Coordinates of C-alpha atoms in Angstrom, one line a residue:
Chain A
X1 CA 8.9 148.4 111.9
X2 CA 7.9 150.1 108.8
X3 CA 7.4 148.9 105.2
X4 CA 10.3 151.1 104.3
X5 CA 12.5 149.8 107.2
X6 CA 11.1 146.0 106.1
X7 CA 12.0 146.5 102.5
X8 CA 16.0 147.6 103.3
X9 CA 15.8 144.2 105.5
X10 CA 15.3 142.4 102.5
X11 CA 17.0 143.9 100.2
X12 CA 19.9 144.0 102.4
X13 CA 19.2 140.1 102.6
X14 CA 18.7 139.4 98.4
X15 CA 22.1 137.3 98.3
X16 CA 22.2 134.0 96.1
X17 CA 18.4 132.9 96.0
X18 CA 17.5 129.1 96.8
X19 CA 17.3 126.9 94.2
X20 CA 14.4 127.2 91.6
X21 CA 10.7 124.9 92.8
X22 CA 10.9 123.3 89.9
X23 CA 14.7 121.9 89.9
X24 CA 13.9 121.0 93.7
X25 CA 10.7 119.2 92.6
X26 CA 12.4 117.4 90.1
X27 CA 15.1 116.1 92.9
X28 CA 12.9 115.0 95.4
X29 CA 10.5 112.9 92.3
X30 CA 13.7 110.9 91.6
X31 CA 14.6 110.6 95.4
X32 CA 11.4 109.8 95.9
X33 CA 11.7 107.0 93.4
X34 CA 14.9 105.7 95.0
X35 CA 13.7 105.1 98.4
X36 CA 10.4 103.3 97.4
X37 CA 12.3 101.3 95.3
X38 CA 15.0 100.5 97.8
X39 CA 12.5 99.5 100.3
X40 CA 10.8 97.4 97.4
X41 CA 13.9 95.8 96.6
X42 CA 15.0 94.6 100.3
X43 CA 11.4 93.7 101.5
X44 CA 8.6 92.0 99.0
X45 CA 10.9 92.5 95.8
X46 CA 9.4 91.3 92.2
X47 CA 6.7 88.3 91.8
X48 CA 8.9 85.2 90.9
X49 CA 7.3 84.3 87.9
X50 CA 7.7 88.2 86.5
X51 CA 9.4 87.3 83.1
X52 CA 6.3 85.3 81.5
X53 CA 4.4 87.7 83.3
X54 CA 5.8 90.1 81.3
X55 CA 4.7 88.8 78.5
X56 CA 1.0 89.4 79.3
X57 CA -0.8 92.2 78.5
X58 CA -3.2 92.8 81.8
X59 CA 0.4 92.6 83.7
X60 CA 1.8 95.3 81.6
X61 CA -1.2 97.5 81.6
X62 CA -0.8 97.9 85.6
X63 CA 2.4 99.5 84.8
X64 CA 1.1 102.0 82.1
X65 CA -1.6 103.1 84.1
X66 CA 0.2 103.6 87.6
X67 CA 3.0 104.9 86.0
X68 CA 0.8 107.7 84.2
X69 CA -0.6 108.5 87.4
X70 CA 2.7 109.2 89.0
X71 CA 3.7 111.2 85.7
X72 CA 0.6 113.2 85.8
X73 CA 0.2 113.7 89.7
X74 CA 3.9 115.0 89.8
X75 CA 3.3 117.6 86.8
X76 CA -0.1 118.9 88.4
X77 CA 1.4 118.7 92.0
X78 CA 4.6 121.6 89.7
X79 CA 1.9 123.7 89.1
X80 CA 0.5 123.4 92.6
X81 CA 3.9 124.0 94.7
X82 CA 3.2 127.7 93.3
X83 CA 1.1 130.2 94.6
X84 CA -0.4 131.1 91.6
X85 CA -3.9 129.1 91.6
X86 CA -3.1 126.6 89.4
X87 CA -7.1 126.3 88.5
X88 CA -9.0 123.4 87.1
X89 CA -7.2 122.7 83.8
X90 CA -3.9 122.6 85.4
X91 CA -5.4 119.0 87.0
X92 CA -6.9 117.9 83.9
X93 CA -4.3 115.4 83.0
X94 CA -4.7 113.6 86.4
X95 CA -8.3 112.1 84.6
X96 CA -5.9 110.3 82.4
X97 CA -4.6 107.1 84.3
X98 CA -8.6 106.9 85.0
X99 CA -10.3 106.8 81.8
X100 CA -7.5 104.1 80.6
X101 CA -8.7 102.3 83.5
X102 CA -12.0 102.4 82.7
X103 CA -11.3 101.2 79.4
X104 CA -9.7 98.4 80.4
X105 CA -12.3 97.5 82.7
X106 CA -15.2 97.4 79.7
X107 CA -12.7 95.6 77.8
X108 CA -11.8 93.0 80.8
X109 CA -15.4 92.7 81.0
X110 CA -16.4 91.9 77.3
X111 CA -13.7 89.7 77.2
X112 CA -13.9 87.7 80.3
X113 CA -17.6 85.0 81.5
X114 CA -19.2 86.9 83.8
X115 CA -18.7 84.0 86.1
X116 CA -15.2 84.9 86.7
X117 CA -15.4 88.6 86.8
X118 CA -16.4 88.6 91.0
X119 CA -13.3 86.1 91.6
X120 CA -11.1 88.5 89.6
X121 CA -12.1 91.6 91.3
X122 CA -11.6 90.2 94.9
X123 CA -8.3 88.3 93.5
X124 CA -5.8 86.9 96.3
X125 CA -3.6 89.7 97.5
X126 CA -6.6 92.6 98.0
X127 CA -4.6 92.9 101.6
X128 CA -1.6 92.9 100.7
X129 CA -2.3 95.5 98.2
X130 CA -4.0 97.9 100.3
X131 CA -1.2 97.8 103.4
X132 CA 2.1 97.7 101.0
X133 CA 1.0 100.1 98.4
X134 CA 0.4 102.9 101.3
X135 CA 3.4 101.6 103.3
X136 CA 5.5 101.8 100.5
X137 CA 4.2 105.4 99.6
X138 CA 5.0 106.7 102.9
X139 CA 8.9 108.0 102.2
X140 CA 8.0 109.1 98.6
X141 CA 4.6 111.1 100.3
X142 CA 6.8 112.9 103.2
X143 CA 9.2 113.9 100.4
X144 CA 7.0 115.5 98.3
X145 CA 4.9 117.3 101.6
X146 CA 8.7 118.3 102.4
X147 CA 9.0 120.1 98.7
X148 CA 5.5 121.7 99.4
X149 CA 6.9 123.1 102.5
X150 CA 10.1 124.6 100.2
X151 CA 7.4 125.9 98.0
X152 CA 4.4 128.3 98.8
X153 CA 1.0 126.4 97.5
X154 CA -2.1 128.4 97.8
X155 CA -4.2 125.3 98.3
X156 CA -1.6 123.2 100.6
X157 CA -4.6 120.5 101.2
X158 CA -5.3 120.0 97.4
X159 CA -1.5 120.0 96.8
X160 CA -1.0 117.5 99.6
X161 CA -3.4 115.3 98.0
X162 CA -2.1 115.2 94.6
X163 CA 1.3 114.4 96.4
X164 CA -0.1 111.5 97.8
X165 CA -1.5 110.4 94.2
X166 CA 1.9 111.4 93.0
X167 CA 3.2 108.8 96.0
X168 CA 0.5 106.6 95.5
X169 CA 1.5 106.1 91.9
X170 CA 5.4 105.8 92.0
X171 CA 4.1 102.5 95.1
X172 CA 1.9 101.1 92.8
X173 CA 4.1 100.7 89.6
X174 CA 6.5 99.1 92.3
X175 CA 3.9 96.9 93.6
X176 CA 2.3 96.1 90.1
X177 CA 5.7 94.1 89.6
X178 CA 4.8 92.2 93.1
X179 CA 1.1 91.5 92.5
X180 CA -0.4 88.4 91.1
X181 CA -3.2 89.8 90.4
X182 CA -3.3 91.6 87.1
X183 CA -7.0 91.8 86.1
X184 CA -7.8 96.2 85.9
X185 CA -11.2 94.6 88.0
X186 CA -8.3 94.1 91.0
X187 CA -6.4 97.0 89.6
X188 CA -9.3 99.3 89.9
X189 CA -10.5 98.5 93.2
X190 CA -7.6 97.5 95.5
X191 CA -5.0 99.7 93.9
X192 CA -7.7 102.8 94.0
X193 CA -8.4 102.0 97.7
X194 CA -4.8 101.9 98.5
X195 CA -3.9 105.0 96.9
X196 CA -6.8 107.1 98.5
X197 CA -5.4 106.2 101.3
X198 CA -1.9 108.1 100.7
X199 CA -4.2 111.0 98.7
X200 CA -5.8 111.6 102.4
X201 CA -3.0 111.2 104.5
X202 CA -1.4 113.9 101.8
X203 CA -4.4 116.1 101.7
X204 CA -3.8 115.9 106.1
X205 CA 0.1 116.3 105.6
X206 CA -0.5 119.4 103.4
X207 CA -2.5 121.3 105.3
X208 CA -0.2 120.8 108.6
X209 CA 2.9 121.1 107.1
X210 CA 2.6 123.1 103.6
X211 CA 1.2 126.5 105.0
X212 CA 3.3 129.3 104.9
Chain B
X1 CA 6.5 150.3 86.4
X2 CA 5.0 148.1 84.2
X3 CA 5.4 144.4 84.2
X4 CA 8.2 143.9 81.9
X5 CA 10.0 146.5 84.2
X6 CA 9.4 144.5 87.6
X7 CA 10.4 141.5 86.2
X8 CA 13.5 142.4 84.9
X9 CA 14.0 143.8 88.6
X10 CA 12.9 140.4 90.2
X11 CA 15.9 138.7 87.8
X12 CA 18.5 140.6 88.2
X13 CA 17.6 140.5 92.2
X14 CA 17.4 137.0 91.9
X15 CA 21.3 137.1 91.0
X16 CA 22.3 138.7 93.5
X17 CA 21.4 143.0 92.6
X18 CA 20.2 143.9 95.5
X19 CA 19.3 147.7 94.3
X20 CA 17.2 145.9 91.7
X21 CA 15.5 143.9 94.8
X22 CA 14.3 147.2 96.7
X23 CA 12.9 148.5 93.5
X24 CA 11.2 145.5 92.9
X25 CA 10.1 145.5 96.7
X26 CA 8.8 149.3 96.4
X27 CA 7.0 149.1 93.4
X28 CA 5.8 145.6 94.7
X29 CA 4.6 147.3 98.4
X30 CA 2.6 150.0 96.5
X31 CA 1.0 147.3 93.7
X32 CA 0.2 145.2 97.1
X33 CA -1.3 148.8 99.3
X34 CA -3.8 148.9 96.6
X35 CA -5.1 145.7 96.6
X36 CA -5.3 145.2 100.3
X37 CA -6.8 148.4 100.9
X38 CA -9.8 147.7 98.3
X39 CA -10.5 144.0 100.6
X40 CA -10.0 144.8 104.1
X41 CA -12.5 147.8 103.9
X42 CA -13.0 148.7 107.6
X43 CA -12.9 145.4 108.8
X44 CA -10.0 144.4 111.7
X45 CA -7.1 144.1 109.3
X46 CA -5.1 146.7 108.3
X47 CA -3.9 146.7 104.6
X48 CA -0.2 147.6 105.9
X49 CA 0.1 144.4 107.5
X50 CA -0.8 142.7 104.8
X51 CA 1.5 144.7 102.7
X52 CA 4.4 143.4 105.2
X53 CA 3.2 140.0 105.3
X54 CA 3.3 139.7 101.5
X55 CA 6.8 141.1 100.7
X56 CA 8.2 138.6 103.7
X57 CA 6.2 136.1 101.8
X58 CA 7.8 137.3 98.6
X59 CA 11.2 137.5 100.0
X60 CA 11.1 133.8 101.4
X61 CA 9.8 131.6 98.3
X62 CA 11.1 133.8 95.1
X63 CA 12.4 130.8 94.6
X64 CA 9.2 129.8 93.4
X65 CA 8.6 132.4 90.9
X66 CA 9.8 131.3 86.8
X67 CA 12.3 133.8 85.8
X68 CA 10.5 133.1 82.2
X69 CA 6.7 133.8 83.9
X70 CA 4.7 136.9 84.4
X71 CA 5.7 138.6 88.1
X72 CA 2.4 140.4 88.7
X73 CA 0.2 137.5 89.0
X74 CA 2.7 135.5 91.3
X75 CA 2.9 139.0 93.4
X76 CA -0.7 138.9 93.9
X77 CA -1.2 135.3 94.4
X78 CA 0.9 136.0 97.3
X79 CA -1.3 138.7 98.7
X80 CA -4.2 136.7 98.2
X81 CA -3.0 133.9 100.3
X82 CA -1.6 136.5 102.7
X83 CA -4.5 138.2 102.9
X84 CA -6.8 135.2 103.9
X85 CA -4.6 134.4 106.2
X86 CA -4.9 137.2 107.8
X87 CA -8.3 136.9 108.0
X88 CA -8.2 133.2 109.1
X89 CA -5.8 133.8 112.0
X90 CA -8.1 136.8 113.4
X91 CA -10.3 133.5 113.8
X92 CA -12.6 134.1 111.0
X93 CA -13.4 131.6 108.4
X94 CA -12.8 132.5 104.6
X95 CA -14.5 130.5 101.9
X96 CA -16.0 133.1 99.7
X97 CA -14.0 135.2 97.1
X98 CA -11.8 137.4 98.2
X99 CA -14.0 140.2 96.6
X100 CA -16.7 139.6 99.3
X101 CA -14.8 139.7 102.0
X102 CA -14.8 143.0 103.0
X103 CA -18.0 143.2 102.8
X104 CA -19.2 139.9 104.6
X105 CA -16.7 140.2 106.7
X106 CA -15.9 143.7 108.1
X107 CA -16.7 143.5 111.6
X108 CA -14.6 146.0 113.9
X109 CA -11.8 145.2 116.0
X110 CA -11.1 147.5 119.0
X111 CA -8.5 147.4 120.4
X112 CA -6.4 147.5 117.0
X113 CA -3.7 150.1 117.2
X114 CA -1.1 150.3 114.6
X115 CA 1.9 148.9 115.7
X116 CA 2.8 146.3 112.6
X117 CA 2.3 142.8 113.1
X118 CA 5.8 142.3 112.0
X119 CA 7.3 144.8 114.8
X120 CA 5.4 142.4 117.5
X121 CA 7.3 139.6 115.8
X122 CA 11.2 141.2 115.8
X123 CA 10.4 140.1 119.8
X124 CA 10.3 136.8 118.9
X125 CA 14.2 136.8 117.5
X126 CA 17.5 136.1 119.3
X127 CA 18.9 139.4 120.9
X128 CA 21.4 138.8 118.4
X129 CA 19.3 138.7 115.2
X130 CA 16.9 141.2 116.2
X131 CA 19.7 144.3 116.8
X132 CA 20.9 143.1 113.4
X133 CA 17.3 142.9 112.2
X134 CA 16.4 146.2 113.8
X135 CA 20.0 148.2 112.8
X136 CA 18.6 147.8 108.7
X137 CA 15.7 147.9 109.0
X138 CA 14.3 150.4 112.0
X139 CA 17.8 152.6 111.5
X140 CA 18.5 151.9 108.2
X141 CA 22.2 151.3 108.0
X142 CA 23.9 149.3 105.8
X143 CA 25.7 145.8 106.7
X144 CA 29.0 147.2 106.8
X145 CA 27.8 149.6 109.3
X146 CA 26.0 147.6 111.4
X147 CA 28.8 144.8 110.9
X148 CA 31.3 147.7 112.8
X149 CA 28.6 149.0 115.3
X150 CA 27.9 145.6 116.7
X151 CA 31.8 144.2 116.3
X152 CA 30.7 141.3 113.7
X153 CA 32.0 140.3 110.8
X154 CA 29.5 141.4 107.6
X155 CA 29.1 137.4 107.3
X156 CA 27.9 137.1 110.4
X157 CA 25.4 139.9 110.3
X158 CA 24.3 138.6 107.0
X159 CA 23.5 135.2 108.3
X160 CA 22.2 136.7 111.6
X161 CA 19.7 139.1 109.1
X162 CA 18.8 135.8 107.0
X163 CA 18.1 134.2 109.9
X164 CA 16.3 136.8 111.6
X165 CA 13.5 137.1 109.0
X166 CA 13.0 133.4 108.2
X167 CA 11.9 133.3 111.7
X168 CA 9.7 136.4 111.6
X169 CA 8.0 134.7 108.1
X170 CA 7.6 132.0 109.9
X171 CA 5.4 133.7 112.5
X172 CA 3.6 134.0 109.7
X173 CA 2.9 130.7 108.1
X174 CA 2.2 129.4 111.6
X175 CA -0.3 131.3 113.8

């Protein structure tokens, strides 16, 4: 076949287009909210005590910080559902959920006897954490591998990886209202581990299912 | 054509104007020639396929071009993803930039001869799909006419044509 004879194929074929990455991105981030928190809902469900938990300001904190991951992963991962290299600064906003957390950890730590800091770290539901978080991530990550497959990413690992962040976060603000343990110490190591463990199953995802 | 031009083409093919469309796709072939005839040098892959590979590409995620963005630099992302790989299916590993490549990575290739990659893959299609496939494309009729040479309906030859070259992009994504 020529390029001539290709290009009156295609033409030929020009109909109604699909519908736009970005409207189909936006879809699958809310349907990806509703199904991790429908399986929230009918399995673990919020901590009992959440109402004077909610009063607290180490329990609210989880929220803002995995919630601003999920935010930032699913505007970097936009940019990345495109071919057009999306470059460093397009990923520049994913340092923010980190840096807060970092800030919360000096502050937990100059506010807080070193005595206590190991207990709080290790806290009581580190297991739970790192099973549910990634469990709970898994419809919300093949949702988003399934959008990369609608769109044409030039990096399809990357881009799997920041849909497993993007996944990873949307778990983690519905576990945060599950967990117990609110001290960033916990939040940084458990909650980390658990999402680098969606970011790599998404980085794997992405490269077997995203190329085009 | 300038860029304003081709993306005013890419819209209006977008809604539907499929005259717009080829002259997007012409102007978008010879923008595409260039470039893949300055990196594959004479190393094993000839710029044609690439050229072919690139406007399937095109053709199968415009949905993922902003109607409100630049078209030239989603065009050519698309070769450059096309383009390595190309280069990674003929088993060769890319991670330099694309402007080394040719020279890296030229090595000849044989047994090459020029029937397109894309002409390998019409075998791949149903019977059905590929004489719709081949009646545009290879003979260059219209749907109506290959609707009333093959006894379809123009519906079904579009679908069967829709059909047809998702699977031969496909090819392409897989390998």
């Amino acid at each position: 076949m020529d390029t001539d004879g290709l290009i009156k194929a295609l033409s030929a074929d020009a109909g109604q287009a699909k519908p736009a990455m970005g409207r189909v991105l936006l879809a699958v981030s809310v349907l990806a909210i509703v199904a991790a928190a429908t399986v929230f809902a009918v399995t673990i469900g919020p901590r009992p005590d959440i109402a004077a938990a909610a009063e607290t300001v180490r329990f609210l904190f989880k929220f803002v910080v995995t919630a601003l991951l999920a935010v930032t992963a699913a505007s970097a991962l936009t940019a990345l559902s495109r071919p057009q290299d999306a470059g460093p600064w397009r990923l520049i906003g994913l340092t923010v959920a980190p840096v807060l957390l970092l800030a919360a950890i000096a502050g937990e730590l100059a506010t807080v006897p070193a005595g206590e800091w190991s207990a709080r770290l290790v806290g009581t539901n580190s297991l739970a954490c790192t099973t549910l978080i990634p469990l709970m991530g898994i419809a919300p990550l093949a949702l988003f591998i399934a959008a990369l497959r609608y769109g044409a990413p030039s990096r399809p690992a990357l881009a799997g990886a920041i849909a497993g962040l993007a996944a990873g976060g949307i778990s983690a603000t519905l576990y945060a209202a599950h967990c117990t343990d609110d001290s960033p110490l916990f939040v940084a190591t458990w909650y980390t581990l658990a999402i680098a463990i969606l970011t790599a199953a998404g980085a794997l995802g992405g490269r077997a299912f995203a190329r085009w | 054509m300038d860029e304003a031009e081709l993306a005013r083409l890419m819209r209006a093919a977008l809604a539907g104007d499929d005259k717009a469309y080829a002259g997007f796709l012409v102007a978008a072939a010879g923008l595409v020639r260039a470039f893949a005839r300055r990196r594959t040098g004479q190393g094993g892959i000839d710029p044609e396929d690439i050229v072919q590979e690139t406007l399937l590409a095109v053709h199968v995620k415009r949905h993922t071009w902003k109607p409100d963005a630049m078209v030239t630099p989603w065009l050519y992302a698309i070769a450059r993803y096309k383009l390595i790989d190309s280069y990674r299916r003929r088993g060769r590993r890319i991670d330099v930039e694309i402007d080394e490549i040719a020279e890296t990575l030229a090595a000849p290739e044989p047994d090459r001869v020029s029937d397109r990659e894309i002409g390998k893959a019409l075998d791949l299609l149903a019977p059905g799909q590929r004489s719709v496939v081949s009646a545009i494309s290879v003979e260059g009729r219209s749907i109506g006419e290959t609707a009333a040479n093959l006894g379809m309906s123009e519906t079904a030859v579009r679908v069967a044509l829709h059909r047809g070259l998702a699977v031969i992009a496909k090819r392409f994504g897989r390998g």
